[in-house]
PDB file of N, CA and C in Angstrom:
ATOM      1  N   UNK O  37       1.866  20.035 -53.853  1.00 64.00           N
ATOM      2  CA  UNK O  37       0.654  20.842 -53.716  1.00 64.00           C
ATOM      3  C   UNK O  37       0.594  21.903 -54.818  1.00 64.00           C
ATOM      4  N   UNK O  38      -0.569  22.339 -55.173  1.00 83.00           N
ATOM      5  CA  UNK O  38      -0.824  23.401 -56.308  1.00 83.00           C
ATOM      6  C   UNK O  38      -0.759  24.584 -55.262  1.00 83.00           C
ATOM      7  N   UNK O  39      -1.142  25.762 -56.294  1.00 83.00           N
ATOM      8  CA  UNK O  39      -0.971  27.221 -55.583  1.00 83.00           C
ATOM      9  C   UNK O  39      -2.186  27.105 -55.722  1.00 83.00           C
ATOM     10  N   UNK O  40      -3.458  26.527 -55.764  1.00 87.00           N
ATOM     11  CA  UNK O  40      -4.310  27.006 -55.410  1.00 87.00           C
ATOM     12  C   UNK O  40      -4.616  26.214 -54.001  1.00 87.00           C
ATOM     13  N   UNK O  41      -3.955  25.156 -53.682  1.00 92.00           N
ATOM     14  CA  UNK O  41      -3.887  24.167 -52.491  1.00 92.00           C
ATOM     15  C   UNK O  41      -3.719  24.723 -51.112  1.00 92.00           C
ATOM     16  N   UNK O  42      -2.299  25.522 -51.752  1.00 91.00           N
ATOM     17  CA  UNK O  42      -1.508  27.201 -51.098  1.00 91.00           C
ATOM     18  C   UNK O  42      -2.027  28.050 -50.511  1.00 91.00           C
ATOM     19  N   UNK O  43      -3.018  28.189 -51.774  1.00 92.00           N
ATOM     20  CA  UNK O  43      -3.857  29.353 -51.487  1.00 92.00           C
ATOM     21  C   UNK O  43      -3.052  30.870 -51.933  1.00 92.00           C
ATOM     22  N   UNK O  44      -2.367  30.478 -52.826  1.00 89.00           N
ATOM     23  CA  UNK O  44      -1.372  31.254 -53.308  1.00 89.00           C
ATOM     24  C   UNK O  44      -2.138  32.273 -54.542  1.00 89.00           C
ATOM     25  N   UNK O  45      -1.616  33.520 -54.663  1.00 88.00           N
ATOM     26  CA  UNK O  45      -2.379  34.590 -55.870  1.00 88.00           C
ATOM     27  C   UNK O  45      -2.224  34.264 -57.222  1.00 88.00           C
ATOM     28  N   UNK O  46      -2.672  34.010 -58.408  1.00 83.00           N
ATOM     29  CA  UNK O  46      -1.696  33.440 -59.279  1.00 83.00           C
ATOM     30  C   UNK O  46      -1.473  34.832 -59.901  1.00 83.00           C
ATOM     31  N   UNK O  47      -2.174  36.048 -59.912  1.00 83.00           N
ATOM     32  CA  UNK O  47      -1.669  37.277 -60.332  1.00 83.00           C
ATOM     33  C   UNK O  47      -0.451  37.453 -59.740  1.00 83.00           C
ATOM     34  N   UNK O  48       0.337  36.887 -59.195  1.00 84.00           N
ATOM     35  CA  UNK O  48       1.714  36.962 -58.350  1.00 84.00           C
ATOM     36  C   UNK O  48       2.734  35.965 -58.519  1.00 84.00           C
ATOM     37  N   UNK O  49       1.965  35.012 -59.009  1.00 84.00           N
ATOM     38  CA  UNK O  49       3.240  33.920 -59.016  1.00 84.00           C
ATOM     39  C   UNK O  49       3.268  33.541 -60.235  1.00 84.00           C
ATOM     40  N   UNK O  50       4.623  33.290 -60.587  1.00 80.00           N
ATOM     41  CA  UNK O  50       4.752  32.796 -61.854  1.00 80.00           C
ATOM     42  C   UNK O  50       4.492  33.381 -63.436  1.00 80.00           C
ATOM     43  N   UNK O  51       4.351  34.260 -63.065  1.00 82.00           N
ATOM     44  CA  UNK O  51       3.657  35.513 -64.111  1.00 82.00           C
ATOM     45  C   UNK O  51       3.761  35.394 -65.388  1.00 82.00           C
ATOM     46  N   UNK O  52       5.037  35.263 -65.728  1.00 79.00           N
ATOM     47  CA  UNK O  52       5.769  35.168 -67.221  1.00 79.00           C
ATOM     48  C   UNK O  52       5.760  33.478 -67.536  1.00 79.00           C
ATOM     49  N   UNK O  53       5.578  32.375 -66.577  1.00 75.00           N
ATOM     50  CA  UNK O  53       5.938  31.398 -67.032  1.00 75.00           C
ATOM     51  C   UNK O  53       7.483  30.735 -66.848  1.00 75.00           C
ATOM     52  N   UNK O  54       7.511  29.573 -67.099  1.00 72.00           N
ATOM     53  CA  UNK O  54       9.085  28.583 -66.613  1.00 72.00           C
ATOM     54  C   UNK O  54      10.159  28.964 -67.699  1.00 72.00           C
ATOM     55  N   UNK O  55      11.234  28.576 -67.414  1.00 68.00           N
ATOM     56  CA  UNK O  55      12.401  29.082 -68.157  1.00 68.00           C
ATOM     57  C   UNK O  55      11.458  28.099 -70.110  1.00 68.00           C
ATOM     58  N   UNK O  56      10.859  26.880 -69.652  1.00 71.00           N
ATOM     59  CA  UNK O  56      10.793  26.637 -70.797  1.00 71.00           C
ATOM     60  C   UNK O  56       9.478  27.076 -71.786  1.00 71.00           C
ATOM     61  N   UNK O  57       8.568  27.922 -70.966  1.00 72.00           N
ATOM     62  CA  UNK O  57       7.312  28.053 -71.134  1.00 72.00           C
ATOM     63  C   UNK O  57       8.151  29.708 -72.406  1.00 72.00           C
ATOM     64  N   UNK O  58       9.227  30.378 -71.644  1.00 72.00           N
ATOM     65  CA  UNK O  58       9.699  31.623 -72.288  1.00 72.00           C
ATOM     66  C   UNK O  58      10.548  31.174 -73.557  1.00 72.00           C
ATOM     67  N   UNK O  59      11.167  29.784 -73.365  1.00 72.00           N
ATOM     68  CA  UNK O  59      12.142  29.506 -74.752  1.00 72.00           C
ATOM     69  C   UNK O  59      13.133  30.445 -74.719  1.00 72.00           C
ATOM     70  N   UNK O  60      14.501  29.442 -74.297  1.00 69.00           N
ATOM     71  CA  UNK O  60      15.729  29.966 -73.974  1.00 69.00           C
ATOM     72  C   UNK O  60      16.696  28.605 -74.968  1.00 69.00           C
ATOM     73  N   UNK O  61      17.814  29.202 -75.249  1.00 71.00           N
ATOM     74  CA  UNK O  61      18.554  28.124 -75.226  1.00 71.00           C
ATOM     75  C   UNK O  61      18.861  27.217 -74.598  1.00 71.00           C
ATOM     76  N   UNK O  62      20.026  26.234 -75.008  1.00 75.00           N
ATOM     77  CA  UNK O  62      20.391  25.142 -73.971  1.00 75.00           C
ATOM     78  C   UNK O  62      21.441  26.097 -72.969  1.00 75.00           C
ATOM     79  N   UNK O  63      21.137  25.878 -71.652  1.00 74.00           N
ATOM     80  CA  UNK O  63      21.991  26.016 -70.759  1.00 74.00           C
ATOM     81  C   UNK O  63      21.727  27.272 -70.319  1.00 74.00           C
ATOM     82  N   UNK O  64      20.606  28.181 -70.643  1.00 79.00           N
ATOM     83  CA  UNK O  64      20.380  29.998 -70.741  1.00 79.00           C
ATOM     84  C   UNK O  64      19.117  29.945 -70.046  1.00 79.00           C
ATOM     85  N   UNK O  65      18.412  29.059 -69.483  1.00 77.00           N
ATOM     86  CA  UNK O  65      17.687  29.110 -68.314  1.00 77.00           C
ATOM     87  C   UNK O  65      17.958  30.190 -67.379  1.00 77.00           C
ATOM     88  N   UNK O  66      18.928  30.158 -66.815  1.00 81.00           N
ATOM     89  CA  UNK O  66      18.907  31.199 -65.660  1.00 81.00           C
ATOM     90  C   UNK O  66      19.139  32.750 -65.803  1.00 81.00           C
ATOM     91  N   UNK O  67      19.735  32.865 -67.214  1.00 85.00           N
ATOM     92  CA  UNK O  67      20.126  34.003 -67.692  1.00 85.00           C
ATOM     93  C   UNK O  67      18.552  34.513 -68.219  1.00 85.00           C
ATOM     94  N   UNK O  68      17.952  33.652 -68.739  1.00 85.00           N
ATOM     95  CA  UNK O  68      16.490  33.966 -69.176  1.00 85.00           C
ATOM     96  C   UNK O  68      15.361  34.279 -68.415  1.00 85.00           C
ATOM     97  N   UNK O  69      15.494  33.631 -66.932  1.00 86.00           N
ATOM     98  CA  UNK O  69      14.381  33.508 -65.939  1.00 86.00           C
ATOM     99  C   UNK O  69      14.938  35.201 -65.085  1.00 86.00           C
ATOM    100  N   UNK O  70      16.474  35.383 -65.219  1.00 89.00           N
ATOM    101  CA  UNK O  70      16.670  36.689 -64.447  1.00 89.00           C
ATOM    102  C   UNK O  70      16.519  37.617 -65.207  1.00 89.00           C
ATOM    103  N   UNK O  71      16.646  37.894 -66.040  1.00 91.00           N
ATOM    104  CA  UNK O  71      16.267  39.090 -67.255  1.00 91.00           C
ATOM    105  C   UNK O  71      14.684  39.373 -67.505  1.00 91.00           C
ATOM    106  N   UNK O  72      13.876  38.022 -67.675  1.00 90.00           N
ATOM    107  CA  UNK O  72      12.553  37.954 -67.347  1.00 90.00           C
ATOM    108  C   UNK O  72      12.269  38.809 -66.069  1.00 90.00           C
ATOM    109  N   UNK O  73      12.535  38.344 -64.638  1.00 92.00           N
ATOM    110  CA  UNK O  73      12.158  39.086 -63.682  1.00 92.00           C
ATOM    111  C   UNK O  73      12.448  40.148 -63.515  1.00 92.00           C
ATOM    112  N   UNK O  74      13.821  40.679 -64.070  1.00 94.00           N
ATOM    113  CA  UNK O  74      14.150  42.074 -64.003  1.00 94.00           C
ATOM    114  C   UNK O  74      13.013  43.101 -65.006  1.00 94.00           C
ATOM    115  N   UNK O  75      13.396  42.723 -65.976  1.00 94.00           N
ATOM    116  CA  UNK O  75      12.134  43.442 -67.027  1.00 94.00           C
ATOM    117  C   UNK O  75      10.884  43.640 -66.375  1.00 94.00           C
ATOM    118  N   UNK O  76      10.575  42.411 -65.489  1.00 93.00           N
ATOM    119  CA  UNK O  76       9.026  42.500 -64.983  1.00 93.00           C
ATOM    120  C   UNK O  76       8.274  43.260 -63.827  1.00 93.00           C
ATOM    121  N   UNK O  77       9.725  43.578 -63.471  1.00 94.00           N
ATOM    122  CA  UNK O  77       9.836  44.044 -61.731  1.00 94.00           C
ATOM    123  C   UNK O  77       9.475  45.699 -62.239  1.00 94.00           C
ATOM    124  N   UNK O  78      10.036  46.294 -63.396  1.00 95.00           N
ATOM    125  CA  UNK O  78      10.057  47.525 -63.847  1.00 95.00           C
ATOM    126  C   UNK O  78       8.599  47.665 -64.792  1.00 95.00           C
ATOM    127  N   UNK O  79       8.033  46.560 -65.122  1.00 94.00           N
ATOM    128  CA  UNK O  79       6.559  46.641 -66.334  1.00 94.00           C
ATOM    129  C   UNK O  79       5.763  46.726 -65.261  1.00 94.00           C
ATOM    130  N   UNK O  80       5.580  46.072 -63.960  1.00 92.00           N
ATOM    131  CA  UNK O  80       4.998  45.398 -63.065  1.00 92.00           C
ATOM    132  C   UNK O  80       4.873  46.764 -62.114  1.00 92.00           C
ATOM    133  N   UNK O  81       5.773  47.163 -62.144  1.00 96.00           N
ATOM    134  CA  UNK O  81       6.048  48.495 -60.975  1.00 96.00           C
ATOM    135  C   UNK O  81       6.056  47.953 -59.424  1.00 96.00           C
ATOM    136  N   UNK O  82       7.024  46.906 -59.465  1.00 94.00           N
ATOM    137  CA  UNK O  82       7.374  46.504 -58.694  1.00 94.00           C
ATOM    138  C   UNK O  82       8.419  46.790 -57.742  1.00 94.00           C
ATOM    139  N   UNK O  83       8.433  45.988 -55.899  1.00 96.00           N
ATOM    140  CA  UNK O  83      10.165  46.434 -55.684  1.00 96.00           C
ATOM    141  C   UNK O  83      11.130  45.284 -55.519  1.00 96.00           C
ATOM    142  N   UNK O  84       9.918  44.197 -55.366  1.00 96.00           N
ATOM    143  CA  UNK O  84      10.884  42.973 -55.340  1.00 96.00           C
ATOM    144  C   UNK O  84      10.517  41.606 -55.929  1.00 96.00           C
ATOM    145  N   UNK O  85      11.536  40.846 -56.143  1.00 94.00           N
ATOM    146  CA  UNK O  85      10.915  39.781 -57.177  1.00 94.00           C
ATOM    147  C   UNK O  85      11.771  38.643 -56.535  1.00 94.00           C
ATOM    148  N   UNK O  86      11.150  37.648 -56.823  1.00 92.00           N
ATOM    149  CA  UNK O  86      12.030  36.216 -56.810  1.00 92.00           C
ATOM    150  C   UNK O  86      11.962  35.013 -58.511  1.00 92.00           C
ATOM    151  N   UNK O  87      12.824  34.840 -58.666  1.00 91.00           N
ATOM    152  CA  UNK O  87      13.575  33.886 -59.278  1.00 91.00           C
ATOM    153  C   UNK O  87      14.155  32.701 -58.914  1.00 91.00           C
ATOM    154  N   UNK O  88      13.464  31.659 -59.317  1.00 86.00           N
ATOM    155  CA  UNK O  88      13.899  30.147 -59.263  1.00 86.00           C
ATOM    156  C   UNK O  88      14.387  29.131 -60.151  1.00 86.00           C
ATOM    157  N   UNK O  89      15.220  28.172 -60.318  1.00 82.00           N
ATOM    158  CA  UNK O  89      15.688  27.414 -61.182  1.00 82.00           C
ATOM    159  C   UNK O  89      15.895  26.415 -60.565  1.00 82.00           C
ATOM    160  N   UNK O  90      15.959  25.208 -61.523  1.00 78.00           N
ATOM    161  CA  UNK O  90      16.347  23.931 -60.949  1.00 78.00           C
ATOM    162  C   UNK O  90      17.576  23.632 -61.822  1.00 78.00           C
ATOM    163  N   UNK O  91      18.626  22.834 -61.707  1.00 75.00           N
ATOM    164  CA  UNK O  91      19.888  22.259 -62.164  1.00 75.00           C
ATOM    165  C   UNK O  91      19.071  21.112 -62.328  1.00 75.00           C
ATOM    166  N   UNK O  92      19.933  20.396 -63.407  1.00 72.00           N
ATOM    167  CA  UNK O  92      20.396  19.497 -63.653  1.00 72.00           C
ATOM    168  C   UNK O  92      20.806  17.990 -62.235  1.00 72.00           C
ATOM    169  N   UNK O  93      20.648  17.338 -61.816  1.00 76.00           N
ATOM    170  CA  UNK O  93      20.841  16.100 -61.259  1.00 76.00           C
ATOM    171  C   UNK O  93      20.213  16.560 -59.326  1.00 76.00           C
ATOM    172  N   UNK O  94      18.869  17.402 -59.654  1.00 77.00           N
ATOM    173  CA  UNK O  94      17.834  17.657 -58.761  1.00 77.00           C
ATOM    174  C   UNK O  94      18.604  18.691 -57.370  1.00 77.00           C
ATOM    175  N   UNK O  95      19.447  19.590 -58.210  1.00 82.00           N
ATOM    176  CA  UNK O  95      20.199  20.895 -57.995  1.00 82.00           C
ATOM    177  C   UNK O  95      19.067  21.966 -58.262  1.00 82.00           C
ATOM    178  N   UNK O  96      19.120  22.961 -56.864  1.00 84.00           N
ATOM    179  CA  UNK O  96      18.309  24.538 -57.337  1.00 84.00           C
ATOM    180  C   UNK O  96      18.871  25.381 -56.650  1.00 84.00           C
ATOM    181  N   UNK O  97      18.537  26.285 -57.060  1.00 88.00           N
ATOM    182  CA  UNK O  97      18.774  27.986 -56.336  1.00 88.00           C
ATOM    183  C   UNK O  97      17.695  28.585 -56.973  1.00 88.00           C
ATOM    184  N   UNK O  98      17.668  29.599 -55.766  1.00 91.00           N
ATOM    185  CA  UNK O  98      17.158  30.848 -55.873  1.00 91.00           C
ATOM    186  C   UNK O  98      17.762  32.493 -55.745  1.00 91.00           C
ATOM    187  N   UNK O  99      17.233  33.073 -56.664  1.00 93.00           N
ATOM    188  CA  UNK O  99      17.282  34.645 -56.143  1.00 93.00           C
ATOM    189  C   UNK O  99      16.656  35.573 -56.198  1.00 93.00           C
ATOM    190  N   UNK O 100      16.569  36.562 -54.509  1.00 96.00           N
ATOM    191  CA  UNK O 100      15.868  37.358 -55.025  1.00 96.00           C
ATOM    192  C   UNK O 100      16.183  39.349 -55.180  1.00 96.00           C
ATOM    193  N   UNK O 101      15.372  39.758 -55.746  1.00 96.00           N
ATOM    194  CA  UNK O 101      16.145  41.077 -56.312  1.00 96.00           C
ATOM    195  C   UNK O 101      15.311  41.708 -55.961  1.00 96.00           C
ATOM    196  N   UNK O 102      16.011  43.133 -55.374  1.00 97.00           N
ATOM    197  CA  UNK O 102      15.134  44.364 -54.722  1.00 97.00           C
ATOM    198  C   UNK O 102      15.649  45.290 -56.134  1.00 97.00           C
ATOM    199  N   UNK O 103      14.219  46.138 -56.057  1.00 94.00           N
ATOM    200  CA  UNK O 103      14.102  47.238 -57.124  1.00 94.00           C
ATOM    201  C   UNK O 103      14.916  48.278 -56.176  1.00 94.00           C
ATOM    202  N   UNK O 104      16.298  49.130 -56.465  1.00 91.00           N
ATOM    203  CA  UNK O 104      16.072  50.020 -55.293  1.00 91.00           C
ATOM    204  C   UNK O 104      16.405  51.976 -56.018  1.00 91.00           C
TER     205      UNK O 104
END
């Protein structure tokens, strides 16, 4: 389903774009997608954010980070 299917904000989701939409090295995905959200949480004036990734052989995690 799309986020607009959702019914999801897109001023909220996804903001910055996928680890590959930002251009990271090989393997610096996650280091890139958390530094992204951190930076954004503080531009954004935010208190909390989430971060997602997928692995390699249909592996993911998530995390999420409180401003405090």
């Amino acid at each position: 389903p799309s986020c607009h299917d959702l019914g999801l904000d897109l001023d909220r989701v996804n903001v910055h774009g996928g680890a590959i939409a930002l251009g990271h090295p090989f393997g610096m995905g996650g280091a890139r997608l958390s530094t992204t959200l951190l930076n954004g949480l503080v531009a954004r004036d935010v208190n909390v954010g989430l971060v997602t990734m997928c692995a390699a052989g249909g592996q993911g995690m998530s995390m999420i980070v409180e401003r405090i």
